[in-house]
PDB file of C-alpha atoms and ligand atoms in Angstrom:
ATOM      1  CA  UNK V   1     -13.037  23.154   1.664  1.00  0.00           C
ATOM      2  CA  UNK V   2     -14.857  20.279  -0.226  1.00  0.00           C
ATOM      3  CA  UNK V   3     -12.639  17.576  -1.655  1.00  0.00           C
ATOM      4  CA  UNK V   4     -11.724  17.585  -5.079  1.00  0.00           C
ATOM      5  CA  UNK V   5     -14.727  15.613  -7.090  1.00  0.00           C
ATOM      6  CA  UNK V   6     -12.971  15.742 -10.369  1.00  0.00           C
ATOM      7  CA  UNK V   7     -11.807  12.152 -11.341  1.00  0.00           C
ATOM      8  CA  UNK V   8     -11.233  12.623 -15.242  1.00  0.00           C
ATOM      9  CA  UNK V   9      -9.093  10.311 -16.900  1.00  0.00           C
ATOM     10  CA  UNK V  10      -6.430  12.965 -17.741  1.00  0.00           C
ATOM     11  CA  UNK V  11      -5.916  14.362 -13.974  1.00  0.00           C
ATOM     12  CA  UNK V  12      -2.730  12.814 -12.204  1.00  0.00           C
ATOM     13  CA  UNK V  13      -2.646  10.769  -9.243  1.00  0.00           C
ATOM     14  CA  UNK V  14      -0.075  10.161  -6.679  1.00  0.00           C
ATOM     15  CA  UNK V  15       0.108   6.559  -4.874  1.00  0.00           C
ATOM     16  CA  UNK V  16       1.463   6.068  -1.868  1.00  0.00           C
ATOM     17  CA  UNK V  17       3.655   2.808  -2.676  1.00  0.00           C
ATOM     18  CA  UNK V  18       5.549   0.734   0.008  1.00  0.00           C
ATOM     19  CA  UNK V  19       6.155  -2.371  -2.425  1.00  0.00           C
ATOM     20  CA  UNK V  20       3.453  -4.441  -0.553  1.00  0.00           C
ATOM     21  CA  UNK V  21       0.786  -6.177  -1.997  1.00  0.00           C
ATOM     22  CA  UNK V  22      -1.800  -3.449  -1.005  1.00  0.00           C
ATOM     23  CA  UNK V  23       0.082  -0.855  -2.285  1.00  0.00           C
ATOM     24  CA  UNK V  24       0.992  -2.485  -5.523  1.00  0.00           C
ATOM     25  CA  UNK V  25      -2.563  -3.144  -6.256  1.00  0.00           C
ATOM     26  CA  UNK V  26      -3.448   0.438  -5.681  1.00  0.00           C
ATOM     27  CA  UNK V  27      -0.838   1.276  -8.271  1.00  0.00           C
ATOM     28  CA  UNK V  28      -2.557  -0.999 -10.829  1.00  0.00           C
ATOM     29  CA  UNK V  29      -5.985   0.405  -9.460  1.00  0.00           C
ATOM     30  CA  UNK V  30      -4.647   4.046 -10.301  1.00  0.00           C
ATOM     31  CA  UNK V  31      -3.105   3.130 -13.658  1.00  0.00           C
ATOM     32  CA  UNK V  32      -6.334   2.160 -14.850  1.00  0.00           C
ATOM     33  CA  UNK V  33      -8.005   5.006 -13.983  1.00  0.00           C
ATOM     34  CA  UNK V  34      -5.802   7.913 -14.374  1.00  0.00           C
ATOM     35  CA  UNK V  35      -3.994   9.672 -17.109  1.00  0.00           C
ATOM     36  CA  UNK V  36      -0.703  10.178 -15.249  1.00  0.00           C
ATOM     37  CA  UNK V  37       0.135   8.403 -12.164  1.00  0.00           C
ATOM     38  CA  UNK V  38       3.379   9.154  -9.970  1.00  0.00           C
ATOM     39  CA  UNK V  39       4.471   7.009  -6.771  1.00  0.00           C
ATOM     40  CA  UNK V  40       6.062   8.144  -3.470  1.00  0.00           C
ATOM     41  CA  UNK V  41       7.520   5.729  -0.964  1.00  0.00           C
ATOM     42  CA  UNK V  42       9.077   6.731   2.494  1.00  0.00           C
ATOM     43  CA  UNK V  43      12.410   5.810   4.151  1.00  0.00           C
ATOM     44  CA  UNK V  44      11.649   5.815   8.199  1.00  0.00           C
ATOM     45  CA  UNK V  45      14.149   3.693   9.374  1.00  0.00           C
ATOM     46  CA  UNK V  46      12.453   0.453   8.338  1.00  0.00           C
ATOM     47  CA  UNK V  47      14.447  -2.586   9.510  1.00  0.00           C
ATOM     48  CA  UNK V  48      14.173  -4.134   6.023  1.00  0.00           C
ATOM     49  CA  UNK V  49      15.699  -2.237   2.980  1.00  0.00           C
ATOM     50  CA  UNK V  50      13.888  -5.403   1.182  1.00  0.00           C
ATOM     51  CA  UNK V  51      10.537  -3.274   0.994  1.00  0.00           C
ATOM     52  CA  UNK V  52      12.175  -0.651  -0.625  1.00  0.00           C
ATOM     53  CA  UNK V  53      13.807  -2.948  -3.340  1.00  0.00           C
ATOM     54  CA  UNK V  54      10.555  -4.441  -4.063  1.00  0.00           C
ATOM     55  CA  UNK V  55       9.079  -0.758  -5.160  1.00  0.00           C
ATOM     56  CA  UNK V  56      11.522  -0.862  -8.060  1.00  0.00           C
ATOM     57  CA  UNK V  57      10.585  -4.645  -9.321  1.00  0.00           C
ATOM     58  CA  UNK V  58       7.128  -4.270  -8.916  1.00  0.00           C
ATOM     59  CA  UNK V  59       7.015  -1.036 -10.955  1.00  0.00           C
ATOM     60  CA  UNK V  60       9.655  -2.463 -13.406  1.00  0.00           C
ATOM     61  CA  UNK V  61       7.579  -5.843 -13.751  1.00  0.00           C
ATOM     62  CA  UNK V  62       4.469  -3.362 -14.168  1.00  0.00           C
ATOM     63  CA  UNK V  63       6.180  -1.533 -17.040  1.00  0.00           C
ATOM     64  CA  UNK V  64       7.352  -4.845 -18.718  1.00  0.00           C
ATOM     65  CA  UNK V  65       3.962  -6.451 -18.862  1.00  0.00           C
ATOM     66  CA  UNK V  66       1.325  -3.590 -19.184  1.00  0.00           C
ATOM     67  CA  UNK V  67       2.525  -1.324 -21.925  1.00  0.00           C
ATOM     68  CA  UNK V  68      -0.892   0.873 -21.664  1.00  0.00           C
ATOM     69  CA  UNK V  69       0.172   1.209 -17.957  1.00  0.00           C
ATOM     70  CA  UNK V  70       3.714   1.938 -18.701  1.00  0.00           C
ATOM     71  CA  UNK V  71       2.656   4.931 -20.885  1.00  0.00           C
ATOM     72  CA  UNK V  72       0.923   6.416 -17.618  1.00  0.00           C
ATOM     73  CA  UNK V  73       3.576   5.613 -15.055  1.00  0.00           C
ATOM     74  CA  UNK V  74       5.557   8.419 -14.317  1.00  0.00           C
ATOM     75  CA  UNK V  75       8.546   9.522 -11.574  1.00  0.00           C
ATOM     76  CA  UNK V  76       8.942   7.556  -8.642  1.00  0.00           C
ATOM     77  CA  UNK V  77       9.713   9.618  -5.220  1.00  0.00           C
ATOM     78  CA  UNK V  78      11.756   8.398  -2.224  1.00  0.00           C
ATOM     79  CA  UNK V  79      11.656  10.858   0.833  1.00  0.00           C
ATOM     80  CA  UNK V  80      13.628  10.206   3.829  1.00  0.00           C
ATOM     81  CA  UNK V  81      11.515  10.479   7.090  1.00  0.00           C
ATOM     82  CA  UNK V  82      14.235   8.740   9.020  1.00  0.00           C
ATOM     83  CA  UNK V  83      13.947  11.761  11.494  1.00  0.00           C
ATOM     84  CA  UNK V  84      10.314  10.689  12.430  1.00  0.00           C
ATOM     85  CA  UNK V  85      11.353   7.196  12.299  1.00  0.00           C
ATOM     86  CA  UNK V  86      13.337   7.739  15.081  1.00  0.00           C
ATOM     87  CA  UNK V  87      10.677   9.567  17.109  1.00  0.00           C
ATOM     88  CA  UNK V  88       7.970   6.785  16.276  1.00  0.00           C
ATOM     89  CA  UNK V  89       9.866   3.644  17.126  1.00  0.00           C
ATOM     90  CA  UNK V  90       7.997   0.589  17.062  1.00  0.00           C
ATOM     91  CA  UNK V  91       8.735  -2.951  15.944  1.00  0.00           C
ATOM     92  CA  UNK V  92       8.864  -2.175  12.635  1.00  0.00           C
ATOM     93  CA  UNK V  93      11.677   0.409  12.796  1.00  0.00           C
ATOM     94  CA  UNK V  94      13.518  -1.163  15.794  1.00  0.00           C
ATOM     95  CA  UNK V  95      14.423  -4.791  17.047  1.00  0.00           C
ATOM     96  CA  UNK V  96      11.388  -5.243  19.256  1.00  0.00           C
ATOM     97  CA  UNK V  97       9.262  -8.406  19.334  1.00  0.00           C
ATOM     98  CA  UNK V  98       5.999  -8.401  17.344  1.00  0.00           C
ATOM     99  CA  UNK V  99       3.216  -8.744  19.528  1.00  0.00           C
ATOM    100  CA  UNK V 100       0.113  -7.332  21.107  1.00  0.00           C
ATOM    101  CA  UNK V 101       0.219  -4.648  23.822  1.00  0.00           C
ATOM    102  CA  UNK V 102      -1.768  -3.687  26.447  1.00  0.00           C
ATOM    103  CA  UNK V 103      -3.683  -0.929  24.880  1.00  0.00           C
ATOM    104  CA  UNK V 104      -4.580  -3.502  22.369  1.00  0.00           C
ATOM    105  CA  UNK V 105      -2.276  -2.215  19.305  1.00  0.00           C
ATOM    106  CA  UNK V 106       0.225  -4.606  17.611  1.00  0.00           C
ATOM    107  CA  UNK V 107       3.857  -3.630  18.448  1.00  0.00           C
ATOM    108  CA  UNK V 108       4.261  -2.893  14.710  1.00  0.00           C
ATOM    109  CA  UNK V 109       1.843  -0.062  15.088  1.00  0.00           C
ATOM    110  CA  UNK V 110       4.206   3.005  14.217  1.00  0.00           C
ATOM    111  CA  UNK V 111       2.318   5.896  15.781  1.00  0.00           C
ATOM    112  CA  UNK V 112       1.046   8.723  13.418  1.00  0.00           C
ATOM    113  CA  UNK V 113       2.649   6.833  10.135  1.00  0.00           C
ATOM    114  CA  UNK V 114       0.042   7.440   7.752  1.00  0.00           C
ATOM    115  CA  UNK V 115      -0.868  11.203   9.235  1.00  0.00           C
ATOM    116  CA  UNK V 116       2.777  11.930   8.404  1.00  0.00           C
ATOM    117  CA  UNK V 117       2.670  10.148   4.984  1.00  0.00           C
ATOM    118  CA  UNK V 118      -0.036  11.566   3.729  1.00  0.00           C
ATOM    119  CA  UNK V 119       1.142  15.130   4.797  1.00  0.00           C
ATOM    120  CA  UNK V 120       4.308  14.715   2.820  1.00  0.00           C
ATOM    121  CA  UNK V 121       2.441  12.976   0.184  1.00  0.00           C
ATOM    122  CA  UNK V 122       0.160  15.783   0.014  1.00  0.00           C
ATOM    123  CA  UNK V 123       2.924  18.258  -0.210  1.00  0.00           C
ATOM    124  CA  UNK V 124       4.866  16.607  -3.215  1.00  0.00           C
ATOM    125  CA  UNK V 125       1.615  16.165  -4.938  1.00  0.00           C
ATOM    126  CA  UNK V 126       0.759  19.843  -4.695  1.00  0.00           C
ATOM    127  CA  UNK V 127       4.055  20.500  -6.171  1.00  0.00           C
ATOM    128  CA  UNK V 128       3.833  17.997  -9.193  1.00  0.00           C
ATOM    129  CA  UNK V 129       0.205  18.879  -9.785  1.00  0.00           C
ATOM    130  CA  UNK V 130      -1.646  15.952  -8.833  1.00  0.00           C
ATOM    131  CA  UNK V 131      -4.828  16.531  -7.158  1.00  0.00           C
ATOM    132  CA  UNK V 132      -5.295  12.975  -6.087  1.00  0.00           C
ATOM    133  CA  UNK V 133      -3.741  10.821  -3.118  1.00  0.00           C
ATOM    134  CA  UNK V 134      -4.269   6.955  -3.396  1.00  0.00           C
ATOM    135  CA  UNK V 135      -3.096   4.843  -0.133  1.00  0.00           C
ATOM    136  CA  UNK V 136      -3.897   1.158   0.553  1.00  0.00           C
ATOM    137  CA  UNK V 137      -5.225   1.874   4.000  1.00  0.00           C
ATOM    138  CA  UNK V 138      -7.663  -0.924   5.003  1.00  0.00           C
ATOM    139  CA  UNK V 139      -9.768  -1.391   7.669  1.00  0.00           C
ATOM    140  CA  UNK V 140     -11.273  -4.825   7.144  1.00  0.00           C
ATOM    141  CA  UNK V 141      -8.848  -7.443   8.196  1.00  0.00           C
ATOM    142  CA  UNK V 142      -6.672  -5.563  10.602  1.00  0.00           C
ATOM    143  CA  UNK V 143      -8.417  -2.842  12.489  1.00  0.00           C
ATOM    144  CA  UNK V 144      -5.429  -2.518  14.724  1.00  0.00           C
ATOM    145  CA  UNK V 145      -4.343   0.463  13.442  1.00  0.00           C
ATOM    146  CA  UNK V 146      -6.641   3.677  14.017  1.00  0.00           C
ATOM    147  CA  UNK V 147      -4.895   5.606  11.325  1.00  0.00           C
ATOM    148  CA  UNK V 148      -5.785   3.048   8.545  1.00  0.00           C
ATOM    149  CA  UNK V 149      -9.612   4.014   9.354  1.00  0.00           C
ATOM    150  CA  UNK V 150     -11.434   5.709   6.658  1.00  0.00           C
ATOM    151  CA  UNK V 151     -12.831   7.990   9.447  1.00  0.00           C
ATOM    152  CA  UNK V 152      -8.604   9.364  10.022  1.00  0.00           C
ATOM    153  CA  UNK V 153      -8.643   9.499   6.355  1.00  0.00           C
ATOM    154  CA  UNK V 154     -11.597  11.505   5.926  1.00  0.00           C
ATOM    155  CA  UNK V 155     -10.139  13.982   8.832  1.00  0.00           C
ATOM    156  CA  UNK V 156      -6.585  14.280   6.904  1.00  0.00           C
ATOM    157  CA  UNK V 157      -8.462  15.135   3.769  1.00  0.00           C
ATOM    158  CA  UNK V 158     -10.428  18.064   5.229  1.00  0.00           C
ATOM    159  CA  UNK V 159      -7.037  19.072   7.231  1.00  0.00           C
ATOM    160  CA  UNK V 160      -5.127  18.750   4.080  1.00  0.00           C
ATOM    161  CA  UNK V 161      -7.534  20.755   1.746  1.00  0.00           C
ATOM    162  CA  UNK V 162      -7.739  23.324   4.567  1.00  0.00           C
ATOM    163  CA  UNK V 163      -4.022  23.645   5.153  1.00  0.00           C
ATOM    164  CA  UNK V 164      -2.922  23.429   1.718  1.00  0.00           C
ATOM    165  CA  UNK V 165      -5.775  26.020   0.438  1.00  0.00           C
ATOM    166  CA  UNK V 166      -6.377  23.432  -2.319  1.00  0.00           C
ATOM    167  CA  UNK V 167      -8.792  20.691  -2.539  1.00  0.00           C
ATOM    168  CA  UNK V 168      -6.933  17.301  -1.825  1.00  0.00           C
ATOM    169  CA  UNK V 169      -8.873  14.096  -2.358  1.00  0.00           C
ATOM    170  CA  UNK V 170      -7.494  10.870  -0.619  1.00  0.00           C
ATOM    171  CA  UNK V 171      -8.941   7.748  -2.458  1.00  0.00           C
ATOM    172  CA  UNK V 172      -8.532   4.207  -0.456  1.00  0.00           C
ATOM    173  CA  UNK V 173      -9.875   1.570  -2.608  1.00  0.00           C
ATOM    174  CA  UNK V 174      -8.912  -1.172  -0.434  1.00  0.00           C
ATOM    175  CA  UNK V 175     -10.618  -0.097   2.689  1.00  0.00           C
ATOM    176  CA  UNK V 176     -13.549  -2.170   2.646  1.00  0.00           C
ATOM    177  CA  UNK V 177     -11.850  -5.207   1.144  1.00  0.00           C
ATOM    178  CA  UNK V 178     -10.898  -8.480   2.650  1.00  0.00           C
ATOM    179  CA  UNK V 179      -7.192  -9.688   1.967  1.00  0.00           C
ATOM    180  CA  UNK V 180      -9.121 -11.984  -0.393  1.00  0.00           C
ATOM    181  CA  UNK V 181     -11.126  -9.458  -2.289  1.00  0.00           C
ATOM    182  CA  UNK V 182      -7.677  -7.398  -2.470  1.00  0.00           C
ATOM    183  CA  UNK V 183      -6.303 -10.491  -4.823  1.00  0.00           C
ATOM    184  CA  UNK V 184      -9.668 -10.710  -6.641  1.00  0.00           C
ATOM    185  CA  UNK V 185      -9.343  -6.995  -7.291  1.00  0.00           C
ATOM    186  CA  UNK V 186      -5.928  -7.338  -8.746  1.00  0.00           C
ATOM    187  CA  UNK V 187      -6.961 -10.365 -11.135  1.00  0.00           C
ATOM    188  CA  UNK V 188      -9.868  -8.022 -12.275  1.00  0.00           C
ATOM    189  CA  UNK V 189      -7.197  -5.118 -13.024  1.00  0.00           C
ATOM    190  CA  UNK V 190      -4.516  -7.375 -14.926  1.00  0.00           C
ATOM    191  CA  UNK V 191      -5.396 -10.774 -14.790  1.00  0.00           C
ATOM    192  CA  UNK V 192      -2.993 -13.610 -13.770  1.00  0.00           C
ATOM    193  CA  UNK V 193      -0.067 -11.574 -15.102  1.00  0.00           C
ATOM    194  CA  UNK V 194      -0.604  -8.888 -12.310  1.00  0.00           C
ATOM    195  CA  UNK V 195      -1.299 -11.586  -9.800  1.00  0.00           C
ATOM    196  CA  UNK V 196       1.977 -13.211 -10.377  1.00  0.00           C
ATOM    197  CA  UNK V 197       3.691  -9.944 -10.118  1.00  0.00           C
ATOM    198  CA  UNK V 198       2.095  -9.347  -7.116  1.00  0.00           C
ATOM    199  CA  UNK V 199       3.081 -12.678  -5.527  1.00  0.00           C
ATOM    200  CA  UNK V 200       6.287 -12.751  -6.512  1.00  0.00           C
ATOM    201  CA  UNK V 201       7.762  -9.230  -6.390  1.00  0.00           C
ATOM    202  CA  UNK V 202       5.838  -7.310  -3.648  1.00  0.00           C
ATOM    203  CA  UNK V 203       6.798  -7.779   0.091  1.00  0.00           C
ATOM    204  CA  UNK V 204       4.816  -7.561   3.135  1.00  0.00           C
ATOM    205  CA  UNK V 205       6.574  -9.938   5.781  1.00  0.00           C
ATOM    206  CA  UNK V 206       7.585  -7.970   8.744  1.00  0.00           C
ATOM    207  CA  UNK V 207      10.675  -9.762   9.545  1.00  0.00           C
ATOM    208  CA  UNK V 208      11.866  -9.069   5.987  1.00  0.00           C
ATOM    209  CA  UNK V 209      12.565 -12.730   4.983  1.00  0.00           C
ATOM    210  CA  UNK V 210      13.023 -13.362   1.383  1.00  0.00           C
ATOM    211  CA  UNK V 211      14.798 -16.685   0.999  1.00  0.00           C
ATOM    212  CA  UNK V 212      11.842 -18.943   0.420  1.00  0.00           C
ATOM    213  CA  UNK V 213       9.158 -18.748  -2.172  1.00  0.00           C
ATOM    214  CA  UNK V 214       5.888 -19.879  -0.851  1.00  0.00           C
ATOM    215  CA  UNK V 215       2.763 -20.501  -2.903  1.00  0.00           C
ATOM    216  CA  UNK V 216       1.689 -16.807  -1.549  1.00  0.00           C
ATOM    217  CA  UNK V 217       4.670 -15.322  -2.113  1.00  0.00           C
ATOM    218  CA  UNK V 218       7.951 -14.695   0.001  1.00  0.00           C
ATOM    219  CA  UNK V 219       8.059 -14.409   3.734  1.00  0.00           C
ATOM    220  CA  UNK V 220       8.782 -16.040   6.923  1.00  0.00           C
ATOM    221  CA  UNK V 221       5.009 -17.579   7.117  1.00  0.00           C
ATOM    222  CA  UNK V 222       4.750 -16.894  10.949  1.00  0.00           C
ATOM    223  CA  UNK V 223       4.464 -12.978  11.316  1.00  0.00           C
ATOM    224  CA  UNK V 224       1.036 -11.346  11.443  1.00  0.00           C
ATOM    225  CA  UNK V 225       1.472  -9.948   7.946  1.00  0.00           C
ATOM    226  CA  UNK V 226       2.425 -13.059   6.263  1.00  0.00           C
ATOM    227  CA  UNK V 227      -0.463 -14.975   7.687  1.00  0.00           C
ATOM    228  CA  UNK V 228      -2.774 -12.536   6.767  1.00  0.00           C
ATOM    229  CA  UNK V 229      -1.401 -12.683   2.985  1.00  0.00           C
ATOM    230  CA  UNK V 230      -1.366 -16.512   2.703  1.00  0.00           C
ATOM    231  CA  UNK V 231      -4.582 -16.615   4.125  1.00  0.00           C
ATOM    232  CA  UNK V 232      -6.291 -14.108   1.817  1.00  0.00           C
ATOM    233  CA  UNK V 233      -4.550 -15.925  -1.392  1.00  0.00           C
ATOM    234  CA  UNK V 234      -6.307 -19.051   0.032  1.00  0.00           C
ATOM    235  CA  UNK V 235      -9.392 -17.791   0.301  1.00  0.00           C
ATOM    236  CA  UNK V 236      -9.431 -16.115  -2.896  1.00  0.00           C
ATOM    237  CA  UNK V 237      -8.134 -19.226  -4.648  1.00  0.00           C
ATOM    238  CA  UNK V 238     -10.944 -21.229  -3.231  1.00  0.00           C
ATOM    239  CA  UNK V 239     -13.399 -18.840  -4.282  1.00  0.00           C
ATOM    240  CA  UNK V 240     -11.890 -17.856  -7.693  1.00  0.00           C
ATOM    241  CA  UNK V 241     -11.868 -21.954  -8.321  1.00  0.00           C
ATOM    242  CA  UNK V 242      -8.286 -23.480  -9.255  1.00  0.00           C
ATOM    243  CA  UNK V 243      -8.808 -22.097 -12.772  1.00  0.00           C
ATOM    244  CA  UNK V 244      -8.359 -18.406 -12.299  1.00  0.00           C
ATOM    245  CA  UNK V 245      -5.736 -18.840  -9.844  1.00  0.00           C
ATOM    246  CA  UNK V 246      -1.830 -19.093 -10.862  1.00  0.00           C
TER     247      UNK V 246
HETATM  248 ZN1   ZN G   1       6.663 -12.807   7.793  1.00  0.00          ZN
END
């Protein structure tokens, strides 16, 4: 079965929304393009409930700052996948050190995570009448995760379309972007106000640190996610010039 090709502005989309920088940018991207946008988040025994709280604050801040987008933003869904989390135990879901393993994957890799998320999201989207799934998977900066590659997403799109008996399209607007380009995209979509929201409200730190607000947001500053986020923002600010940056 061929993927859906209808991207009329009236059609709806479901954004896989974790409360991090990438999925928040995807949410804005979706709100700019689609007439109705819903969000889904997954609880799978993450160590950090802080990520789930960030989801609510990002949504609320977007509603407050962007009335046009607020009119299109629909329900938020939270799905409990703690049973899966128990099976797929890794540094994100258990107290293990964040490092690289012998097979070349970071210990933060949760086996099959995006496959499970996309399957559950597709079932939800089908029930909600939303033909498009949108996710922040990215293979540019951080190719350690095989389930973030477009090749995997294409295969999932085919499998889900066949298995659900209806066309499913999975859009990954950040797939080829660097972190600096993701900040630039956020600025294109919502200007300094959106950059500010993503900077202050989203959460990406693997350690769940939210005590200190750095000029790149909250985080420990030392884990791979913080390093990537800080470096990306620094690069974007250099590229954009001091004027565009907040
Ligand atoms: Zn960190």
